[in-house]
Amino acid sequence: MTTFLALGTGRVLAESDAAIRGESVARPSDVSDLWSVAIDKDHPSHQVALEALKRRRDHAAAIAEASQQVLGDAGAEARVSELLVTLGYDPMRSAVWIRDRYWNAAMGKSEAVARRHARALAELAKTQTGAMEVLREMLNAPLNRFAQAKRFRASYATGRDAHARSRAGLVDIVGGLGPHAAPMIPDLHLLIVEPGPDVSARERSELRRAAAFALGRIGPKARLALEDADRRGVVEAIHGLLLLSDASDELVDDLMRRLELFANVVNRIEHWEEEAAICNRLALMGECASPATPQLAAFLKQRDPASVSFAHYARTLQELGPMARRQAAEILSSRIDAQGERGRKCLELLGGCGVEAEFLLPRLLAEFASEDMGRRRIAIRAVGEIVGDGAEQPGVLTALANLLADDACAGEAAWALSQYGAAAREYSRDIATLMFEAKGDVQRNAFAEALLNVGEPTWATDQIQRLLDDGKVRSDYLRDSLQLEVDRKRRIPAARTTAWSSQDAVADQSK
């Protein structure tokens, strides 16, 4: 039976190849065999089958044959959806076929497959108005379409959330069309303003967020829709507005006004992503946003170090210039003695203040003797970040070197020493010894990276090559990355030598 099928498929493909050359035309009964080969990208006759399918005139029959060929195979159905986009078949027939398979996958247990169908339909919608209408129909599908599915009959809440996830996924794919999705602006505007009564509070926020991002990606044509949603008090609209915004003093003022709203009115737990988005936008503006420093510092003082927003404000200040980093360091220093996670979080954030936190080095060095191993390790890394930014203070290098003898934090100490570069070269042999004696790949890798930064280049690369040759690195990924780094380090001196030799040769010829 298998031999017969193979011979049959081979005959069909031979005739299809002949059809491409204009010698004959593939018969309708052979289309199913062509689909099976076209779906398989690795088949040697894949391209021949595609060309034969493109020559088909009876699109309805070809699509019907595809349905029979892939019935029950979700992955193959998704592949057919993708092929329908490239084959140039009747757009509405293709769009309807893709839509039906999308719903089968979305209401089943194949959300990833459903996304593949939706992306194929979106690609078709770039050039076909009918496909865009089908996409709109899918986006606005009522909840009862999901509620009636067998999988969700036992739990209304499960069906409701699956429906919301499906819509959010479609919205994201629509946004990926960029300006091509301009016809969908009214639908996205309606979705961001009122996602519907049958949506949970959590899913409502996710839907609005997805719609805002999609509108922002569509471009300036969507600005009015986003501004209207913003005027209606839809907090999530900020995501789209930020995508359309340009750096300016007016933008800084507007963002600070919004942050003040978060501080005083809005539930910050529900909308922490919007608060983070504003902080990230200010951070990207860098010193252009430095006028916001006093207000950001005030917000940082108000926040609990255990909250997510505390880290957002601290990291934003660290991007706004030296004065802002100094203020952040002073605020953090007042809280590093707090117990538990709060104190550790402040210690961790101090490193990002760089050289502006140099005045805190004595306090950080005192943490090296802490009984709390977590605080000790965080303090070591913070010291490394501060000295790596150019801070200089007597005794720091020696204190870090002494920690190499402490197995519990030797890896962090080696990393911090590596921030000194060649200035810590006298400790390179100690680091190499620890590298060979390390018990695990993670710690061994930390010592190897430190050695590359601290040691004399040729000697350091030789030591790491020896480590690799001895088979001490078990992880394939770490072994490959270290080998690449060794090869890169060795090529640099070789390239310089070649360049100098060429210059000498030219000089000799000129004489």
mmCIF file with all atom_site columns, N, CA and C in Angstrom, residues 22 28 73 93 119 284 328 344 450:
data_model
loop_
_atom_site.group_PDB
_atom_site.id
_atom_site.type_symbol
_atom_site.label_atom_id
_atom_site.label_alt_id
_atom_site.label_comp_id
_atom_site.label_asym_id
_atom_site.label_entity_id
_atom_site.label_seq_id
_atom_site.pdbx_PDB_ins_code
_atom_site.Cartn_x
_atom_site.Cartn_y
_atom_site.Cartn_z
_atom_site.occupancy
_atom_site.B_iso_or_equiv
_atom_site.pdbx_formal_charge
_atom_site.auth_seq_id
_atom_site.auth_comp_id
_atom_site.auth_asym_id
_atom_site.auth_atom_id
_atom_site.pdbx_PDB_model_num
ATOM 1  N N  . GLY A 1 22  ? 4.403   23.588 -19.154 1.00 0.00 ? 22  GLY A N  1
ATOM 2  C CA . GLY A 1 22  ? 3.398   23.827 -20.180 1.00 0.00 ? 22  GLY A CA 1
ATOM 3  C C  . GLY A 1 22  ? 3.045   22.607 -20.984 1.00 0.00 ? 22  GLY A C  1
ATOM 4  N N  . PRO A 1 28  ? -7.706  17.388 -11.388 1.00 0.00 ? 28  PRO A N  1
ATOM 5  C CA . PRO A 1 28  ? -8.300  17.696 -10.088 1.00 0.00 ? 28  PRO A CA 1
ATOM 6  C C  . PRO A 1 28  ? -8.145  16.583 -9.075  1.00 0.00 ? 28  PRO A C  1
ATOM 7  N N  . ASP A 1 73  ? -5.674  17.318 11.674  1.00 0.00 ? 73  ASP A N  1
ATOM 8  C CA . ASP A 1 73  ? -4.263  17.624 11.964  1.00 0.00 ? 73  ASP A CA 1
ATOM 9  C C  . ASP A 1 73  ? -4.124  19.138 12.107  1.00 0.00 ? 73  ASP A C  1
ATOM 10 N N  . ARG A 1 93  ? -12.710 33.063 -0.253  1.00 0.00 ? 93  ARG A N  1
ATOM 11 C CA . ARG A 1 93  ? -12.732 31.634 0.070   1.00 0.00 ? 93  ARG A CA 1
ATOM 12 C C  . ARG A 1 93  ? -11.596 31.292 1.037   1.00 0.00 ? 93  ARG A C  1
ATOM 13 N N  . ARG A 1 119 ? -2.397  35.035 12.090  1.00 0.00 ? 119 ARG A N  1
ATOM 14 C CA . ARG A 1 119 ? -1.317  35.748 11.395  1.00 0.00 ? 119 ARG A CA 1
ATOM 15 C C  . ARG A 1 119 ? -1.426  35.582 9.879   1.00 0.00 ? 119 ARG A C  1
ATOM 16 N N  . LEU A 1 284 ? 14.287  56.681 28.854  1.00 0.00 ? 284 LEU A N  1
ATOM 17 C CA . LEU A 1 284 ? 14.803  56.723 27.484  1.00 0.00 ? 284 LEU A CA 1
ATOM 18 C C  . LEU A 1 284 ? 15.141  58.147 27.053  1.00 0.00 ? 284 LEU A C  1
ATOM 19 N N  . ALA A 1 328 ? 19.079  59.814 43.979  1.00 0.00 ? 328 ALA A N  1
ATOM 20 C CA . ALA A 1 328 ? 18.635  58.431 44.158  1.00 0.00 ? 328 ALA A CA 1
ATOM 21 C C  . ALA A 1 328 ? 19.507  57.715 45.179  1.00 0.00 ? 328 ALA A C  1
ATOM 22 N N  . ARG A 1 344 ? 17.572  44.658 51.195  1.00 0.00 ? 344 ARG A N  1
ATOM 23 C CA . ARG A 1 344 ? 18.320  44.048 50.086  1.00 0.00 ? 344 ARG A CA 1
ATOM 24 C C  . ARG A 1 344 ? 18.011  44.733 48.763  1.00 0.00 ? 344 ARG A C  1
ATOM 25 N N  . ALA A 1 450 ? 35.913  36.732 34.754  1.00 0.00 ? 450 ALA A N  1
ATOM 26 C CA . ALA A 1 450 ? 36.742  37.669 35.517  1.00 0.00 ? 450 ALA A CA 1
ATOM 27 C C  . ALA A 1 450 ? 38.195  37.584 35.073  1.00 0.00 ? 450 ALA A C  1
#
